[in-house]
Amino acid sequence: MKNRVTGLGGFFFKTKDPDNIKEWYKTHLGLNTDQYGCSFWWKDKEGNDCMTQWSPMDEKTSYFKPSEKQFMMNFRVENLVELLEVLKKEGVQVIGEIEEYDYGKFGWIMDPEGNKLELWEPVDKAFL
């Protein structure tokens, strides 16, 4: 499989007060925050519009389960279905089932240190 990860799709982390932390980052670092955090737009080497998401989440979120870590990374990938099959064959723990939305497909894996990683085959134009 040629391309696996093509970029960073997002960084999600637990916090005691997501609204307060979003406001702090907006005030002090100039992040253009909304209810989800902050979307960073960029172009890939072919000139396509791409997005990376920064999102503080409530410390009680179960979205990172089974990981107990304070953060979860999201990686942009090509052909999620094929990639997850390859990863299974390589002995990587796949979590749950693929979920599909108008903005892309999502799958999850665990790394050897218990970090849950979200894999996203994006449809960036859904955000434009």
PDB file of N, CA and C in Angstrom, residues 18-111:
ATOM      1  N   PRO A  18     -13.804  22.994  28.450  1.00  0.00           N
ATOM      2  CA  PRO A  18     -13.522  23.229  27.033  1.00  0.00           C
ATOM      3  C   PRO A  18     -13.832  24.655  26.563  1.00  0.00           C
ATOM      4  N   ASP A  19     -14.938  25.235  27.011  1.00  0.00           N
ATOM      5  CA  ASP A  19     -15.276  26.591  26.569  1.00  0.00           C
ATOM      6  C   ASP A  19     -14.248  27.606  27.046  1.00  0.00           C
ATOM      7  N   ASN A  20     -13.816  27.477  28.282  1.00  0.00           N
ATOM      8  CA  ASN A  20     -12.807  28.385  28.823  1.00  0.00           C
ATOM      9  C   ASN A  20     -11.480  28.239  28.082  1.00  0.00           C
ATOM     10  N   ILE A  21     -11.070  27.014  27.802  1.00  0.00           N
ATOM     11  CA  ILE A  21      -9.775  26.808  27.142  1.00  0.00           C
ATOM     12  C   ILE A  21      -9.838  27.311  25.697  1.00  0.00           C
ATOM     13  N   LYS A  22     -10.993  27.144  25.028  1.00  0.00           N
ATOM     14  CA  LYS A  22     -11.138  27.688  23.670  1.00  0.00           C
ATOM     15  C   LYS A  22     -11.025  29.208  23.693  1.00  0.00           C
ATOM     16  N   GLU A  23     -11.643  29.828  24.690  1.00  0.00           N
ATOM     17  CA  GLU A  23     -11.577  31.290  24.805  1.00  0.00           C
ATOM     18  C   GLU A  23     -10.142  31.747  25.095  1.00  0.00           C
ATOM     19  N   TRP A  24      -9.430  31.006  25.940  1.00  0.00           N
ATOM     20  CA  TRP A  24      -8.034  31.353  26.249  1.00  0.00           C
ATOM     21  C   TRP A  24      -7.190  31.321  24.979  1.00  0.00           C
ATOM     22  N   TYR A  25      -7.311  30.251  24.203  1.00  0.00           N
ATOM     23  CA  TYR A  25      -6.532  30.126  22.966  1.00  0.00           C
ATOM     24  C   TYR A  25      -6.939  31.199  21.954  1.00  0.00           C
ATOM     25  N   LYS A  26      -8.210  31.567  21.931  1.00  0.00           N
ATOM     26  CA  LYS A  26      -8.675  32.626  21.036  1.00  0.00           C
ATOM     27  C   LYS A  26      -8.068  33.962  21.439  1.00  0.00           C
ATOM     28  N   THR A  27      -8.131  34.276  22.751  1.00  0.00           N
ATOM     29  CA  THR A  27      -7.628  35.548  23.257  1.00  0.00           C
ATOM     30  C   THR A  27      -6.113  35.667  23.142  1.00  0.00           C
ATOM     31  N   HIS A  28      -5.397  34.636  23.569  1.00  0.00           N
ATOM     32  CA  HIS A  28      -3.943  34.739  23.683  1.00  0.00           C
ATOM     33  C   HIS A  28      -3.160  34.260  22.470  1.00  0.00           C
ATOM     34  N   LEU A  29      -3.741  33.354  21.682  1.00  0.00           N
ATOM     35  CA  LEU A  29      -3.020  32.838  20.523  1.00  0.00           C
ATOM     36  C   LEU A  29      -3.719  33.136  19.201  1.00  0.00           C
ATOM     37  N   GLY A  30      -4.888  33.759  19.283  1.00  0.00           N
ATOM     38  CA  GLY A  30      -5.577  34.177  18.072  1.00  0.00           C
ATOM     39  C   GLY A  30      -6.276  33.073  17.301  1.00  0.00           C
ATOM     40  N   LEU A  31      -6.532  31.928  17.932  1.00  0.00           N
ATOM     41  CA  LEU A  31      -7.247  30.861  17.249  1.00  0.00           C
ATOM     42  C   LEU A  31      -8.694  31.282  17.000  1.00  0.00           C
ATOM     43  N   ASN A  32      -9.166  31.030  15.805  1.00  0.00           N
ATOM     44  CA  ASN A  32     -10.543  31.354  15.433  1.00  0.00           C
ATOM     45  C   ASN A  32     -11.428  30.188  15.866  1.00  0.00           C
ATOM     46  N   THR A  33     -11.817  30.181  17.144  1.00  0.00           N
ATOM     47  CA  THR A  33     -12.515  29.042  17.727  1.00  0.00           C
ATOM     48  C   THR A  33     -14.020  29.104  17.495  1.00  0.00           C
ATOM     49  N   ASP A  34     -14.616  27.896  17.481  1.00  0.00           N
ATOM     50  CA  ASP A  34     -16.064  27.752  17.409  1.00  0.00           C
ATOM     51  C   ASP A  34     -16.453  26.641  18.384  1.00  0.00           C
ATOM     52  N   GLN A  35     -17.653  26.099  18.258  1.00  0.00           N
ATOM     53  CA  GLN A  35     -18.102  25.077  19.204  1.00  0.00           C
ATOM     54  C   GLN A  35     -17.237  23.820  19.199  1.00  0.00           C
ATOM     55  N   TYR A  36     -16.528  23.561  18.096  1.00  0.00           N
ATOM     56  CA  TYR A  36     -15.701  22.354  17.992  1.00  0.00           C
ATOM     57  C   TYR A  36     -14.229  22.599  18.306  1.00  0.00           C
ATOM     58  N   GLY A  37     -13.798  23.823  18.318  1.00  0.00           N
ATOM     59  CA  GLY A  37     -12.384  24.144  18.522  1.00  0.00           C
ATOM     60  C   GLY A  37     -11.934  25.118  17.462  1.00  0.00           C
ATOM     61  N   CYS A  38     -10.967  24.685  16.635  1.00  0.00           N
ATOM     62  CA  CYS A  38     -10.446  25.548  15.580  1.00  0.00           C
ATOM     63  C   CYS A  38     -10.074  24.685  14.380  1.00  0.00           C
ATOM     64  N   SER A  39     -10.509  25.126  13.197  1.00  0.00           N
ATOM     65  CA  SER A  39     -10.170  24.439  11.950  1.00  0.00           C
ATOM     66  C   SER A  39      -9.038  25.204  11.274  1.00  0.00           C
ATOM     67  N   PHE A  40      -7.983  24.484  10.930  1.00  0.00           N
ATOM     68  CA  PHE A  40      -6.850  25.065  10.207  1.00  0.00           C
ATOM     69  C   PHE A  40      -6.933  24.609   8.758  1.00  0.00           C
ATOM     70  N   TRP A  41      -6.993  25.558   7.829  1.00  0.00           N
ATOM     71  CA  TRP A  41      -7.073  25.245   6.406  1.00  0.00           C
ATOM     72  C   TRP A  41      -5.718  25.384   5.754  1.00  0.00           C
ATOM     73  N   TRP A  42      -5.413  24.474   4.855  1.00  0.00           N
ATOM     74  CA  TRP A  42      -4.141  24.463   4.145  1.00  0.00           C
ATOM     75  C   TRP A  42      -4.343  23.763   2.808  1.00  0.00           C
ATOM     76  N   LYS A  43      -3.347  23.780   1.989  1.00  0.00           N
ATOM     77  CA  LYS A  43      -3.399  23.120   0.679  1.00  0.00           C
ATOM     78  C   LYS A  43      -2.376  21.998   0.652  1.00  0.00           C
ATOM     79  N   ASP A  44      -2.776  20.873   0.047  1.00  0.00           N
ATOM     80  CA  ASP A  44      -1.812  19.790  -0.115  1.00  0.00           C
ATOM     81  C   ASP A  44      -0.924  20.094  -1.317  1.00  0.00           C
ATOM     82  N   LYS A  45       0.017  19.210  -1.625  1.00  0.00           N
ATOM     83  CA  LYS A  45       0.972  19.512  -2.687  1.00  0.00           C
ATOM     84  C   LYS A  45       0.327  19.562  -4.070  1.00  0.00           C
ATOM     85  N   GLU A  46      -0.893  19.024  -4.203  1.00  0.00           N
ATOM     86  CA  GLU A  46      -1.628  19.137  -5.471  1.00  0.00           C
ATOM     87  C   GLU A  46      -2.504  20.380  -5.507  1.00  0.00           C
ATOM     88  N   GLY A  47      -2.517  21.155  -4.426  1.00  0.00           N
ATOM     89  CA  GLY A  47      -3.305  22.381  -4.368  1.00  0.00           C
ATOM     90  C   GLY A  47      -4.730  22.203  -3.876  1.00  0.00           C
ATOM     91  N   ASN A  48      -5.055  21.018  -3.360  1.00  0.00           N
ATOM     92  CA  ASN A  48      -6.397  20.768  -2.834  1.00  0.00           C
ATOM     93  C   ASN A  48      -6.562  21.395  -1.454  1.00  0.00           C
ATOM     94  N   ASP A  49      -7.761  21.933  -1.180  1.00  0.00           N
ATOM     95  CA  ASP A  49      -8.060  22.467   0.144  1.00  0.00           C
ATOM     96  C   ASP A  49      -8.141  21.318   1.144  1.00  0.00           C
ATOM     97  N   CYS A  50      -7.461  21.471   2.283  1.00  0.00           N
ATOM     98  CA  CYS A  50      -7.432  20.455   3.336  1.00  0.00           C
ATOM     99  C   CYS A  50      -7.643  21.131   4.683  1.00  0.00           C
ATOM    100  N   MET A  51      -8.145  20.353   5.659  1.00  0.00           N
ATOM    101  CA  MET A  51      -8.437  20.902   6.968  1.00  0.00           C
ATOM    102  C   MET A  51      -7.858  20.014   8.062  1.00  0.00           C
ATOM    103  N   THR A  52      -7.333  20.653   9.092  1.00  0.00           N
ATOM    104  CA  THR A  52      -6.889  19.981  10.308  1.00  0.00           C
ATOM    105  C   THR A  52      -7.660  20.602  11.466  1.00  0.00           C
ATOM    106  N   GLN A  53      -8.179  19.759  12.356  1.00  0.00           N
ATOM    107  CA  GLN A  53      -9.042  20.215  13.450  1.00  0.00           C
ATOM    108  C   GLN A  53      -8.319  20.137  14.800  1.00  0.00           C
ATOM    109  N   TRP A  54      -8.428  21.194  15.583  1.00  0.00           N
ATOM    110  CA  TRP A  54      -7.927  21.250  16.964  1.00  0.00           C
ATOM    111  C   TRP A  54      -9.153  21.321  17.853  1.00  0.00           C
ATOM    112  N   SER A  55      -9.312  20.355  18.776  1.00  0.00           N
ATOM    113  CA  SER A  55     -10.550  20.301  19.566  1.00  0.00           C
ATOM    114  C   SER A  55     -10.315  19.935  21.024  1.00  0.00           C
ATOM    115  N   PRO A  56     -10.577  20.883  21.943  1.00  0.00           N
ATOM    116  CA  PRO A  56     -10.621  20.539  23.357  1.00  0.00           C
ATOM    117  C   PRO A  56     -11.944  19.831  23.638  1.00  0.00           C
ATOM    118  N   MET A  57     -11.892  18.775  24.436  1.00  0.00           N
ATOM    119  CA  MET A  57     -13.095  18.006  24.756  1.00  0.00           C
ATOM    120  C   MET A  57     -13.219  17.867  26.263  1.00  0.00           C
ATOM    121  N   ASP A  58     -14.440  17.702  26.730  1.00  0.00           N
ATOM    122  CA  ASP A  58     -14.687  17.552  28.158  1.00  0.00           C
ATOM    123  C   ASP A  58     -13.874  16.388  28.719  1.00  0.00           C
ATOM    124  N   GLU A  59     -13.305  16.587  29.892  1.00  0.00           N
ATOM    125  CA  GLU A  59     -12.448  15.568  30.507  1.00  0.00           C
ATOM    126  C   GLU A  59     -13.167  14.247  30.750  1.00  0.00           C
ATOM    127  N   LYS A  60     -14.489  14.258  30.746  1.00  0.00           N
ATOM    128  CA  LYS A  60     -15.264  13.038  30.978  1.00  0.00           C
ATOM    129  C   LYS A  60     -15.645  12.324  29.678  1.00  0.00           C
ATOM    130  N   THR A  61     -15.167  12.816  28.531  1.00  0.00           N
ATOM    131  CA  THR A  61     -15.527  12.197  27.259  1.00  0.00           C
ATOM    132  C   THR A  61     -15.122  10.722  27.226  1.00  0.00           C
ATOM    133  N   SER A  62     -15.961   9.934  26.604  1.00  0.00           N
ATOM    134  CA  SER A  62     -15.621   8.515  26.417  1.00  0.00           C
ATOM    135  C   SER A  62     -15.138   8.272  24.987  1.00  0.00           C
ATOM    136  N   TYR A  63     -14.995   9.336  24.204  1.00  0.00           N
ATOM    137  CA  TYR A  63     -14.624   9.211  22.795  1.00  0.00           C
ATOM    138  C   TYR A  63     -13.246   8.584  22.603  1.00  0.00           C
ATOM    139  N   PHE A  64     -12.356   8.729  23.581  1.00  0.00           N
ATOM    140  CA  PHE A  64     -11.003   8.195  23.453  1.00  0.00           C
ATOM    141  C   PHE A  64     -10.903   6.733  23.877  1.00  0.00           C
ATOM    142  N   LYS A  65     -11.974   6.170  24.447  1.00  0.00           N
ATOM    143  CA  LYS A  65     -11.959   4.788  24.939  1.00  0.00           C
ATOM    144  C   LYS A  65     -11.630   3.825  23.808  1.00  0.00           C
ATOM    145  N   PRO A  66     -10.905   2.766  24.022  1.00  0.00           N
ATOM    146  CA  PRO A  66     -10.495   2.254  25.324  1.00  0.00           C
ATOM    147  C   PRO A  66      -9.229   2.912  25.890  1.00  0.00           C
ATOM    148  N   SER A  67      -8.680   3.888  25.196  1.00  0.00           N
ATOM    149  CA  SER A  67      -7.501   4.580  25.713  1.00  0.00           C
ATOM    150  C   SER A  67      -7.872   5.397  26.947  1.00  0.00           C
ATOM    151  N   GLU A  68      -6.955   5.461  27.889  1.00  0.00           N
ATOM    152  CA  GLU A  68      -7.124   6.290  29.083  1.00  0.00           C
ATOM    153  C   GLU A  68      -6.312   7.577  28.968  1.00  0.00           C
ATOM    154  N   LYS A  69      -5.735   7.825  27.809  1.00  0.00           N
ATOM    155  CA  LYS A  69      -4.877   8.988  27.598  1.00  0.00           C
ATOM    156  C   LYS A  69      -5.706  10.272  27.552  1.00  0.00           C
ATOM    157  N   GLN A  70      -5.012  11.396  27.711  1.00  0.00           N
ATOM    158  CA  GLN A  70      -5.650  12.711  27.734  1.00  0.00           C
ATOM    159  C   GLN A  70      -5.838  13.293  26.333  1.00  0.00           C
ATOM    160  N   PHE A  71      -5.371  12.581  25.310  1.00  0.00           N
ATOM    161  CA  PHE A  71      -5.430  13.118  23.959  1.00  0.00           C
ATOM    162  C   PHE A  71      -5.692  12.001  22.952  1.00  0.00           C
ATOM    163  N   MET A  72      -6.074  12.394  21.758  1.00  0.00           N
ATOM    164  CA  MET A  72      -6.189  11.472  20.640  1.00  0.00           C
ATOM    165  C   MET A  72      -5.786  12.235  19.380  1.00  0.00           C
ATOM    166  N   MET A  73      -4.955  11.607  18.579  1.00  0.00           N
ATOM    167  CA  MET A  73      -4.575  12.195  17.300  1.00  0.00           C
ATOM    168  C   MET A  73      -5.454  11.621  16.195  1.00  0.00           C
ATOM    169  N   ASN A  74      -5.714  12.437  15.194  1.00  0.00           N
ATOM    170  CA  ASN A  74      -6.458  12.034  14.012  1.00  0.00           C
ATOM    171  C   ASN A  74      -5.512  12.203  12.832  1.00  0.00           C
ATOM    172  N   PHE A  75      -5.366  11.132  12.053  1.00  0.00           N
ATOM    173  CA  PHE A  75      -4.516  11.182  10.870  1.00  0.00           C
ATOM    174  C   PHE A  75      -5.358  11.096   9.615  1.00  0.00           C
ATOM    175  N   ARG A  76      -5.053  11.934   8.641  1.00  0.00           N
ATOM    176  CA  ARG A  76      -5.680  11.877   7.322  1.00  0.00           C
ATOM    177  C   ARG A  76      -5.078  10.687   6.584  1.00  0.00           C
ATOM    178  N   VAL A  77      -5.924   9.877   5.950  1.00  0.00           N
ATOM    179  CA  VAL A  77      -5.460   8.695   5.227  1.00  0.00           C
ATOM    180  C   VAL A  77      -6.154   8.602   3.866  1.00  0.00           C
ATOM    181  N   GLU A  78      -5.581   7.794   3.002  1.00  0.00           N
ATOM    182  CA  GLU A  78      -6.208   7.456   1.730  1.00  0.00           C
ATOM    183  C   GLU A  78      -6.731   6.034   1.835  1.00  0.00           C
ATOM    184  N   ASN A  79      -7.893   5.782   1.298  1.00  0.00           N
ATOM    185  CA  ASN A  79      -8.492   4.454   1.229  1.00  0.00           C
ATOM    186  C   ASN A  79      -8.518   3.759   2.586  1.00  0.00           C
ATOM    187  N   LEU A  80      -9.334   4.272   3.468  1.00  0.00           N
ATOM    188  CA  LEU A  80      -9.440   3.777   4.840  1.00  0.00           C
ATOM    189  C   LEU A  80      -9.751   2.285   4.911  1.00  0.00           C
ATOM    190  N   VAL A  81     -10.687   1.821   4.096  1.00  0.00           N
ATOM    191  CA  VAL A  81     -11.088   0.406   4.140  1.00  0.00           C
ATOM    192  C   VAL A  81      -9.892  -0.493   3.884  1.00  0.00           C
ATOM    193  N   GLU A  82      -9.150  -0.208   2.814  1.00  0.00           N
ATOM    194  CA  GLU A  82      -7.970  -1.015   2.483  1.00  0.00           C
ATOM    195  C   GLU A  82      -6.910  -0.907   3.579  1.00  0.00           C
ATOM    196  N   LEU A  83      -6.685   0.301   4.077  1.00  0.00           N
ATOM    197  CA  LEU A  83      -5.672   0.504   5.111  1.00  0.00           C
ATOM    198  C   LEU A  83      -5.992  -0.301   6.368  1.00  0.00           C
ATOM    199  N   LEU A  84      -7.246  -0.283   6.805  1.00  0.00           N
ATOM    200  CA  LEU A  84      -7.599  -1.044   8.007  1.00  0.00           C
ATOM    201  C   LEU A  84      -7.403  -2.545   7.803  1.00  0.00           C
ATOM    202  N   GLU A  85      -7.676  -3.040   6.613  1.00  0.00           N
ATOM    203  CA  GLU A  85      -7.435  -4.466   6.326  1.00  0.00           C
ATOM    204  C   GLU A  85      -5.945  -4.783   6.408  1.00  0.00           C
ATOM    205  N   VAL A  86      -5.113  -3.923   5.843  1.00  0.00           N
ATOM    206  CA  VAL A  86      -3.657  -4.108   5.899  1.00  0.00           C
ATOM    207  C   VAL A  86      -3.184  -4.069   7.351  1.00  0.00           C
ATOM    208  N   LEU A  87      -3.671  -3.097   8.115  1.00  0.00           N
ATOM    209  CA  LEU A  87      -3.259  -2.967   9.514  1.00  0.00           C
ATOM    210  C   LEU A  87      -3.666  -4.194  10.328  1.00  0.00           C
ATOM    211  N   LYS A  88      -4.874  -4.724  10.090  1.00  0.00           N
ATOM    212  CA  LYS A  88      -5.305  -5.952  10.779  1.00  0.00           C
ATOM    213  C   LYS A  88      -4.334  -7.090  10.494  1.00  0.00           C
ATOM    214  N   LYS A  89      -3.964  -7.238   9.224  1.00  0.00           N
ATOM    215  CA  LYS A  89      -3.026  -8.301   8.828  1.00  0.00           C
ATOM    216  C   LYS A  89      -1.661  -8.111   9.484  1.00  0.00           C
ATOM    217  N   GLU A  90      -1.313  -6.863   9.779  1.00  0.00           N
ATOM    218  CA  GLU A  90      -0.035  -6.562  10.434  1.00  0.00           C
ATOM    219  C   GLU A  90      -0.124  -6.701  11.953  1.00  0.00           C
ATOM    220  N   GLY A  91      -1.302  -7.082  12.461  1.00  0.00           N
ATOM    221  CA  GLY A  91      -1.466  -7.303  13.890  1.00  0.00           C
ATOM    222  C   GLY A  91      -1.849  -6.079  14.695  1.00  0.00           C
ATOM    223  N   VAL A  92      -2.235  -4.995  14.024  1.00  0.00           N
ATOM    224  CA  VAL A  92      -2.647  -3.774  14.719  1.00  0.00           C
ATOM    225  C   VAL A  92      -4.077  -3.949  15.225  1.00  0.00           C
ATOM    226  N   GLN A  93      -4.332  -3.510  16.460  1.00  0.00           N
ATOM    227  CA  GLN A  93      -5.665  -3.594  17.046  1.00  0.00           C
ATOM    228  C   GLN A  93      -6.570  -2.531  16.444  1.00  0.00           C
ATOM    229  N   VAL A  94      -7.629  -2.981  15.777  1.00  0.00           N
ATOM    230  CA  VAL A  94      -8.636  -2.086  15.204  1.00  0.00           C
ATOM    231  C   VAL A  94      -9.797  -2.007  16.188  1.00  0.00           C
ATOM    232  N   ILE A  95     -10.279  -0.785  16.431  1.00  0.00           N
ATOM    233  CA  ILE A  95     -11.353  -0.542  17.403  1.00  0.00           C
ATOM    234  C   ILE A  95     -12.645  -0.224  16.648  1.00  0.00           C
ATOM    235  N   GLY A  96     -13.707  -0.938  16.960  1.00  0.00           N
ATOM    236  CA  GLY A  96     -15.025  -0.622  16.402  1.00  0.00           C
ATOM    237  C   GLY A  96     -15.123  -0.840  14.908  1.00  0.00           C
ATOM    238  N   GLU A  97     -16.151  -0.220  14.330  1.00  0.00           N
ATOM    239  CA  GLU A  97     -16.443  -0.336  12.903  1.00  0.00           C
ATOM    240  C   GLU A  97     -16.249   1.022  12.229  1.00  0.00           C
ATOM    241  N   ILE A  98     -16.030   1.000  10.932  1.00  0.00           N
ATOM    242  CA  ILE A  98     -15.907   2.232  10.156  1.00  0.00           C
ATOM    243  C   ILE A  98     -17.220   3.013  10.252  1.00  0.00           C
ATOM    244  N   GLU A  99     -17.102   4.313  10.443  1.00  0.00           N
ATOM    245  CA  GLU A  99     -18.263   5.206  10.433  1.00  0.00           C
ATOM    246  C   GLU A  99     -18.097   6.168   9.262  1.00  0.00           C
ATOM    247  N   GLU A 100     -19.200   6.409   8.551  1.00  0.00           N
ATOM    248  CA  GLU A 100     -19.147   7.262   7.369  1.00  0.00           C
ATOM    249  C   GLU A 100     -20.123   8.420   7.495  1.00  0.00           C
ATOM    250  N   TYR A 101     -19.631   9.621   7.147  1.00  0.00           N
ATOM    251  CA  TYR A 101     -20.407  10.852   7.191  1.00  0.00           C
ATOM    252  C   TYR A 101     -20.167  11.609   5.892  1.00  0.00           C
ATOM    253  N   ASP A 102     -20.881  12.707   5.687  1.00  0.00           N
ATOM    254  CA  ASP A 102     -20.684  13.480   4.458  1.00  0.00           C
ATOM    255  C   ASP A 102     -19.281  14.094   4.393  1.00  0.00           C
ATOM    256  N   TYR A 103     -18.590  14.211   5.521  1.00  0.00           N
ATOM    257  CA  TYR A 103     -17.245  14.787   5.563  1.00  0.00           C
ATOM    258  C   TYR A 103     -16.150  13.727   5.654  1.00  0.00           C
ATOM    259  N   GLY A 104     -16.511  12.441   5.494  1.00  0.00           N
ATOM    260  CA  GLY A 104     -15.485  11.413   5.408  1.00  0.00           C
ATOM    261  C   GLY A 104     -15.789  10.146   6.167  1.00  0.00           C
ATOM    262  N   LYS A 105     -14.859   9.215   6.054  1.00  0.00           N
ATOM    263  CA  LYS A 105     -14.940   7.926   6.746  1.00  0.00           C
ATOM    264  C   LYS A 105     -13.949   7.933   7.901  1.00  0.00           C
ATOM    265  N   PHE A 106     -14.330   7.255   8.999  1.00  0.00           N
ATOM    266  CA  PHE A 106     -13.489   7.193  10.185  1.00  0.00           C
ATOM    267  C   PHE A 106     -13.293   5.756  10.636  1.00  0.00           C
ATOM    268  N   GLY A 107     -12.086   5.466  11.087  1.00  0.00           N
ATOM    269  CA  GLY A 107     -11.761   4.192  11.705  1.00  0.00           C
ATOM    270  C   GLY A 107     -10.789   4.461  12.845  1.00  0.00           C
ATOM    271  N   TRP A 108     -10.618   3.490  13.749  1.00  0.00           N
ATOM    272  CA  TRP A 108      -9.775   3.702  14.924  1.00  0.00           C
ATOM    273  C   TRP A 108      -8.879   2.509  15.166  1.00  0.00           C
ATOM    274  N   ILE A 109      -7.680   2.805  15.620  1.00  0.00           N
ATOM    275  CA  ILE A 109      -6.703   1.774  15.980  1.00  0.00           C
ATOM    276  C   ILE A 109      -6.031   2.162  17.286  1.00  0.00           C
ATOM    277  N   MET A 110      -5.325   1.202  17.875  1.00  0.00           N
ATOM    278  CA  MET A 110      -4.528   1.471  19.080  1.00  0.00           C
ATOM    279  C   MET A 110      -3.060   1.291  18.741  1.00  0.00           C
ATOM    280  N   ASP A 111      -2.214   2.183  19.269  1.00  0.00           N
ATOM    281  CA  ASP A 111      -0.773   1.984  19.115  1.00  0.00           C
ATOM    282  C   ASP A 111      -0.263   1.148  20.287  1.00  0.00           C
TER     283      ASP A 111
END
